[in-house]
Amino acid sequence: KFRGYPQFLFGTYCIMRIVALVRCCPNKKKLKVEFCDNVRLVPRRDNPAKWAEYVGITVTNIGNRNVKLFNWRFLLPDNKGAIIVQDTSPIGKVLSPPWPMTLEPEDQTSQYWDKDLFYAYILDEVPKYSKRDKKKKMCWIVKDSTGRNYKTKSQKTLQQYLDEATAWKEKRHT
């Protein structure tokens, strides 16, 4: 039953509040991306004192929508880089869930890449760059189903990674 003008005003007021709430809190995709270049995960079977080391990226869904992730990669100063593919070794399958993957709100996932492969790529590619380019940081990117890129920068410059990779190579061959 319609009870007059006050009920009409109250109904209109409630509808306006709902519209305002929907406009203030839209359905958003938002990811937080973090990169770590020193992840020690498990001892190796052949030498338990020697840790397996990885570089890794952690993605957290801080929005209020599901986000489907397709790949992760990094870029060097000239926009050349690499897409990181799923590690097919038994430990790689455990450490990194298969892509594409869906992250629900407040969900998190991590992906790891063997540090030996990372440093091998650095040793192959970084020496080609000028001193100016070597002072730049790497850009790590996660791509979602709509083609949107979520980025983070490395903590170190390319020159620092090149120095580490050279020392890593010397340490492995001694």
PDB file of C-alpha atoms in Angstrom:
ATOM      1  CA  LYS A   1       0.000   0.000   0.000  1.00  0.00           C
ATOM      2  CA  PHE A   2       1.166   3.491  -0.781  1.00  0.00           C
ATOM      3  CA  ARG A   3       1.201   5.546   2.435  1.00  0.00           C
ATOM      4  CA  GLY A   4       1.838   8.935   0.990  1.00  0.00           C
ATOM      5  CA  TYR A   5       4.657  11.280   0.361  1.00  0.00           C
ATOM      6  CA  PRO A   6       6.983  10.277   3.316  1.00  0.00           C
ATOM      7  CA  GLN A   7       7.203   6.683   2.112  1.00  0.00           C
ATOM      8  CA  PHE A   8       8.007   7.899  -1.405  1.00  0.00           C
ATOM      9  CA  LEU A   9      10.841  10.106  -0.063  1.00  0.00           C
ATOM     10  CA  PHE A  10      12.271   7.289   2.046  1.00  0.00           C
ATOM     11  CA  GLY A  11      12.247   4.929  -0.965  1.00  0.00           C
ATOM     12  CA  THR A  12      13.955   7.528  -3.147  1.00  0.00           C
ATOM     13  CA  TYR A  13      16.560   8.161  -0.422  1.00  0.00           C
ATOM     14  CA  CYS A  14      17.348   4.416  -0.198  1.00  0.00           C
ATOM     15  CA  ILE A  15      17.766   4.106  -3.970  1.00  0.00           C
ATOM     16  CA  MET A  16      20.107   7.131  -4.031  1.00  0.00           C
ATOM     17  CA  ARG A  17      22.248   5.571  -1.267  1.00  0.00           C
ATOM     18  CA  ILE A  18      22.555   2.309  -3.196  1.00  0.00           C
ATOM     19  CA  VAL A  19      23.535   4.133  -6.400  1.00  0.00           C
ATOM     20  CA  ALA A  20      26.127   6.190  -4.495  1.00  0.00           C
ATOM     21  CA  LEU A  21      27.564   3.042  -2.903  1.00  0.00           C
ATOM     22  CA  VAL A  22      27.877   1.284  -6.271  1.00  0.00           C
ATOM     23  CA  ARG A  23      29.624   4.298  -7.795  1.00  0.00           C
ATOM     24  CA  CYS A  24      32.075   4.636  -4.889  1.00  0.00           C
ATOM     25  CA  CYS A  25      33.012   0.965  -4.813  1.00  0.00           C
ATOM     26  CA  PRO A  26      33.195  -0.223  -8.417  1.00  0.00           C
ATOM     27  CA  ASN A  27      34.105  -3.742  -9.383  1.00  0.00           C
ATOM     28  CA  LYS A  28      37.873  -3.369  -9.829  1.00  0.00           C
ATOM     29  CA  LYS A  29      40.719  -5.556 -10.961  1.00  0.00           C
ATOM     30  CA  LYS A  30      43.815  -4.621  -9.006  1.00  0.00           C
ATOM     31  CA  LEU A  31      46.983  -6.645  -8.494  1.00  0.00           C
ATOM     32  CA  LYS A  32      50.023  -6.101  -6.329  1.00  0.00           C
ATOM     33  CA  VAL A  33      53.171  -7.527  -7.956  1.00  0.00           C
ATOM     34  CA  GLU A  34      56.406  -8.116  -6.041  1.00  0.00           C
ATOM     35  CA  PHE A  35      59.722  -9.472  -7.316  1.00  0.00           C
ATOM     36  CA  CYS A  36      62.355 -11.227  -5.222  1.00  0.00           C
ATOM     37  CA  ASP A  37      65.743 -12.199  -6.625  1.00  0.00           C
ATOM     38  CA  ASN A  38      66.932 -14.379  -3.762  1.00  0.00           C
ATOM     39  CA  VAL A  39      64.568 -17.238  -2.976  1.00  0.00           C
ATOM     40  CA  ARG A  40      66.003 -20.337  -1.339  1.00  0.00           C
ATOM     41  CA  LEU A  41      63.456 -23.089  -1.343  1.00  0.00           C
ATOM     42  CA  VAL A  42      64.637 -26.643  -0.857  1.00  0.00           C
ATOM     43  CA  PRO A  43      67.887 -28.507  -0.358  1.00  0.00           C
ATOM     44  CA  ARG A  44      69.061 -30.406  -3.394  1.00  0.00           C
ATOM     45  CA  ARG A  45      69.040 -34.171  -3.118  1.00  0.00           C
ATOM     46  CA  ASP A  46      72.596 -34.716  -4.316  1.00  0.00           C
ATOM     47  CA  ASN A  47      74.023 -32.228  -1.806  1.00  0.00           C
ATOM     48  CA  PRO A  48      71.679 -31.309   1.082  1.00  0.00           C
ATOM     49  CA  ALA A  49      73.982 -28.496   2.192  1.00  0.00           C
ATOM     50  CA  LYS A  50      73.474 -26.729  -1.140  1.00  0.00           C
ATOM     51  CA  TRP A  51      70.182 -24.871  -1.522  1.00  0.00           C
ATOM     52  CA  ALA A  52      68.274 -24.583  -4.779  1.00  0.00           C
ATOM     53  CA  GLU A  53      67.944 -20.892  -5.560  1.00  0.00           C
ATOM     54  CA  TYR A  54      65.293 -19.104  -7.582  1.00  0.00           C
ATOM     55  CA  VAL A  55      64.052 -15.706  -8.584  1.00  0.00           C
ATOM     56  CA  GLY A  56      60.363 -15.276  -8.015  1.00  0.00           C
ATOM     57  CA  ILE A  57      57.382 -13.081  -8.520  1.00  0.00           C
ATOM     58  CA  THR A  58      54.420 -12.896  -6.141  1.00  0.00           C
ATOM     59  CA  VAL A  59      51.034 -11.647  -7.322  1.00  0.00           C
ATOM     60  CA  THR A  60      48.270 -10.664  -4.883  1.00  0.00           C
ATOM     61  CA  ASN A  61      44.732  -9.806  -5.962  1.00  0.00           C
ATOM     62  CA  ILE A  62      43.860  -6.700  -3.909  1.00  0.00           C
ATOM     63  CA  GLY A  63      40.821  -5.826  -6.003  1.00  0.00           C
ATOM     64  CA  ASN A  64      37.287  -7.121  -5.652  1.00  0.00           C
ATOM     65  CA  ARG A  65      37.063  -9.168  -8.892  1.00  0.00           C
ATOM     66  CA  ASN A  66      38.559 -12.433 -10.041  1.00  0.00           C
ATOM     67  CA  VAL A  67      41.594 -11.920 -12.285  1.00  0.00           C
ATOM     68  CA  LYS A  68      42.782 -14.482 -14.828  1.00  0.00           C
ATOM     69  CA  LEU A  69      46.565 -14.358 -15.258  1.00  0.00           C
ATOM     70  CA  PHE A  70      48.168 -15.504 -18.496  1.00  0.00           C
ATOM     71  CA  ASN A  71      51.926 -15.064 -18.198  1.00  0.00           C
ATOM     72  CA  TRP A  72      54.781 -13.365 -16.457  1.00  0.00           C
ATOM     73  CA  ARG A  73      57.850 -11.894 -18.059  1.00  0.00           C
ATOM     74  CA  PHE A  74      60.540  -9.287 -17.710  1.00  0.00           C
ATOM     75  CA  LEU A  75      61.731  -6.512 -19.964  1.00  0.00           C
ATOM     76  CA  LEU A  76      65.180  -5.063 -20.461  1.00  0.00           C
ATOM     77  CA  PRO A  77      65.794  -1.388 -21.442  1.00  0.00           C
ATOM     78  CA  ASP A  78      65.145  -1.885 -25.171  1.00  0.00           C
ATOM     79  CA  ASN A  79      61.860  -3.719 -24.451  1.00  0.00           C
ATOM     80  CA  LYS A  80      63.544  -7.028 -25.142  1.00  0.00           C
ATOM     81  CA  GLY A  81      62.901  -9.665 -22.539  1.00  0.00           C
ATOM     82  CA  ALA A  82      61.609 -13.138 -21.909  1.00  0.00           C
ATOM     83  CA  ILE A  83      58.319 -14.774 -21.086  1.00  0.00           C
ATOM     84  CA  ILE A  84      58.855 -17.250 -18.280  1.00  0.00           C
ATOM     85  CA  VAL A  85      57.400 -20.667 -19.075  1.00  0.00           C
ATOM     86  CA  GLN A  86      56.250 -23.355 -16.689  1.00  0.00           C
ATOM     87  CA  ASP A  87      59.088 -25.434 -15.236  1.00  0.00           C
ATOM     88  CA  THR A  88      58.365 -29.064 -16.157  1.00  0.00           C
ATOM     89  CA  SER A  89      60.688 -30.632 -13.591  1.00  0.00           C
ATOM     90  CA  PRO A  90      58.966 -32.379 -10.661  1.00  0.00           C
ATOM     91  CA  ILE A  91      59.977 -29.641  -8.201  1.00  0.00           C
ATOM     92  CA  GLY A  92      59.040 -26.939 -10.716  1.00  0.00           C
ATOM     93  CA  LYS A  93      55.520 -28.304 -10.993  1.00  0.00           C
ATOM     94  CA  VAL A  94      55.154 -28.152  -7.218  1.00  0.00           C
ATOM     95  CA  LEU A  95      56.577 -24.634  -6.917  1.00  0.00           C
ATOM     96  CA  SER A  96      54.631 -22.991  -9.711  1.00  0.00           C
ATOM     97  CA  PRO A  97      50.995 -23.674 -10.500  1.00  0.00           C
ATOM     98  CA  PRO A  98      50.148 -23.950 -14.206  1.00  0.00           C
ATOM     99  CA  TRP A  99      49.206 -20.879 -16.206  1.00  0.00           C
ATOM    100  CA  PRO A 100      46.737 -19.468 -17.085  1.00  0.00           C
ATOM    101  CA  MET A 101      45.332 -19.266 -13.578  1.00  0.00           C
ATOM    102  CA  THR A 102      42.518 -17.400 -11.847  1.00  0.00           C
ATOM    103  CA  LEU A 103      43.129 -15.391  -8.689  1.00  0.00           C
ATOM    104  CA  GLU A 104      40.136 -14.681  -6.488  1.00  0.00           C
ATOM    105  CA  PRO A 105      40.000 -11.491  -4.376  1.00  0.00           C
ATOM    106  CA  GLU A 106      42.581 -11.534  -1.559  1.00  0.00           C
ATOM    107  CA  ASP A 107      44.232 -14.586  -3.143  1.00  0.00           C
ATOM    108  CA  GLN A 108      47.963 -14.824  -3.830  1.00  0.00           C
ATOM    109  CA  THR A 109      50.270 -16.908  -5.982  1.00  0.00           C
ATOM    110  CA  SER A 110      54.005 -17.111  -6.523  1.00  0.00           C
ATOM    111  CA  GLN A 111      55.973 -18.237  -9.545  1.00  0.00           C
ATOM    112  CA  TYR A 112      59.649 -19.165  -9.506  1.00  0.00           C
ATOM    113  CA  TRP A 113      62.376 -19.364 -12.111  1.00  0.00           C
ATOM    114  CA  ASP A 114      65.664 -21.186 -11.560  1.00  0.00           C
ATOM    115  CA  LYS A 115      68.428 -18.719 -10.749  1.00  0.00           C
ATOM    116  CA  ASP A 116      70.878 -20.567 -13.030  1.00  0.00           C
ATOM    117  CA  LEU A 117      68.591 -19.888 -16.009  1.00  0.00           C
ATOM    118  CA  PHE A 118      68.038 -16.287 -14.943  1.00  0.00           C
ATOM    119  CA  TYR A 119      71.776 -15.601 -14.652  1.00  0.00           C
ATOM    120  CA  ALA A 120      72.485 -17.420 -17.940  1.00  0.00           C
ATOM    121  CA  TYR A 121      70.036 -15.065 -19.665  1.00  0.00           C
ATOM    122  CA  ILE A 122      71.627 -12.045 -17.956  1.00  0.00           C
ATOM    123  CA  LEU A 123      75.113 -13.153 -19.048  1.00  0.00           C
ATOM    124  CA  ASP A 124      73.922 -13.572 -22.644  1.00  0.00           C
ATOM    125  CA  GLU A 125      71.958 -10.338 -22.999  1.00  0.00           C
ATOM    126  CA  VAL A 126      73.165  -7.618 -20.621  1.00  0.00           C
ATOM    127  CA  PRO A 127      76.764  -7.212 -21.902  1.00  0.00           C
ATOM    128  CA  LYS A 128      75.297  -5.889 -25.197  1.00  0.00           C
ATOM    129  CA  TYR A 129      73.889  -2.781 -23.493  1.00  0.00           C
ATOM    130  CA  SER A 130      75.585   0.571 -22.975  1.00  0.00           C
ATOM    131  CA  LYS A 131      76.710   1.761 -19.542  1.00  0.00           C
ATOM    132  CA  ARG A 132      73.707   4.068 -19.427  1.00  0.00           C
ATOM    133  CA  ASP A 133      71.277   1.210 -20.074  1.00  0.00           C
ATOM    134  CA  LYS A 134      73.009  -1.001 -17.509  1.00  0.00           C
ATOM    135  CA  LYS A 135      72.106   1.566 -14.834  1.00  0.00           C
ATOM    136  CA  LYS A 136      68.405   0.877 -15.439  1.00  0.00           C
ATOM    137  CA  LYS A 137      66.299  -1.631 -13.548  1.00  0.00           C
ATOM    138  CA  MET A 138      64.455  -4.609 -14.957  1.00  0.00           C
ATOM    139  CA  CYS A 139      60.703  -4.386 -15.329  1.00  0.00           C
ATOM    140  CA  TRP A 140      58.733  -7.493 -14.257  1.00  0.00           C
ATOM    141  CA  ILE A 141      55.256  -7.852 -15.743  1.00  0.00           C
ATOM    142  CA  VAL A 142      52.216 -10.041 -15.133  1.00  0.00           C
ATOM    143  CA  LYS A 143      49.588 -10.040 -17.905  1.00  0.00           C
ATOM    144  CA  ASP A 144      45.879 -10.719 -17.344  1.00  0.00           C
ATOM    145  CA  SER A 145      43.118 -11.966 -19.636  1.00  0.00           C
ATOM    146  CA  THR A 146      42.182  -8.459 -20.818  1.00  0.00           C
ATOM    147  CA  GLY A 147      45.758  -7.715 -21.892  1.00  0.00           C
ATOM    148  CA  ARG A 148      46.408  -5.384 -18.975  1.00  0.00           C
ATOM    149  CA  ASN A 149      49.956  -5.432 -17.616  1.00  0.00           C
ATOM    150  CA  TYR A 150      50.757  -5.177 -13.905  1.00  0.00           C
ATOM    151  CA  LYS A 151      54.360  -4.104 -13.336  1.00  0.00           C
ATOM    152  CA  THR A 152      57.068  -3.878 -10.742  1.00  0.00           C
ATOM    153  CA  LYS A 153      60.733  -2.899 -10.966  1.00  0.00           C
ATOM    154  CA  SER A 154      63.654  -4.969  -9.738  1.00  0.00           C
ATOM    155  CA  GLN A 155      65.567  -3.783  -6.711  1.00  0.00           C
ATOM    156  CA  LYS A 156      68.891  -3.850  -8.556  1.00  0.00           C
ATOM    157  CA  THR A 157      70.228  -2.443 -11.799  1.00  0.00           C
ATOM    158  CA  LEU A 158      71.234  -4.555 -14.782  1.00  0.00           C
ATOM    159  CA  GLN A 159      74.904  -3.947 -13.959  1.00  0.00           C
ATOM    160  CA  GLN A 160      74.395  -5.301 -10.446  1.00  0.00           C
ATOM    161  CA  TYR A 161      72.690  -8.408 -11.857  1.00  0.00           C
ATOM    162  CA  LEU A 162      75.511  -8.823 -14.391  1.00  0.00           C
ATOM    163  CA  ASP A 163      78.110  -8.632 -11.599  1.00  0.00           C
ATOM    164  CA  GLU A 164      76.155 -11.185  -9.554  1.00  0.00           C
ATOM    165  CA  ALA A 165      75.782 -13.478 -12.561  1.00  0.00           C
ATOM    166  CA  THR A 166      79.523 -13.337 -13.266  1.00  0.00           C
ATOM    167  CA  ALA A 167      80.346 -14.173  -9.624  1.00  0.00           C
ATOM    168  CA  TRP A 168      77.693 -16.915  -9.655  1.00  0.00           C
ATOM    169  CA  LYS A 169      79.227 -18.473 -12.777  1.00  0.00           C
ATOM    170  CA  GLU A 170      82.750 -18.384 -11.285  1.00  0.00           C
ATOM    171  CA  LYS A 171      81.505 -19.913  -8.026  1.00  0.00           C
ATOM    172  CA  ARG A 172      79.711 -22.740  -9.888  1.00  0.00           C
ATOM    173  CA  HIS A 173      82.800 -23.614 -11.959  1.00  0.00           C
ATOM    174  CA  THR A 174      85.176 -23.795  -8.997  1.00  0.00           C
TER     175      THR A 174
END
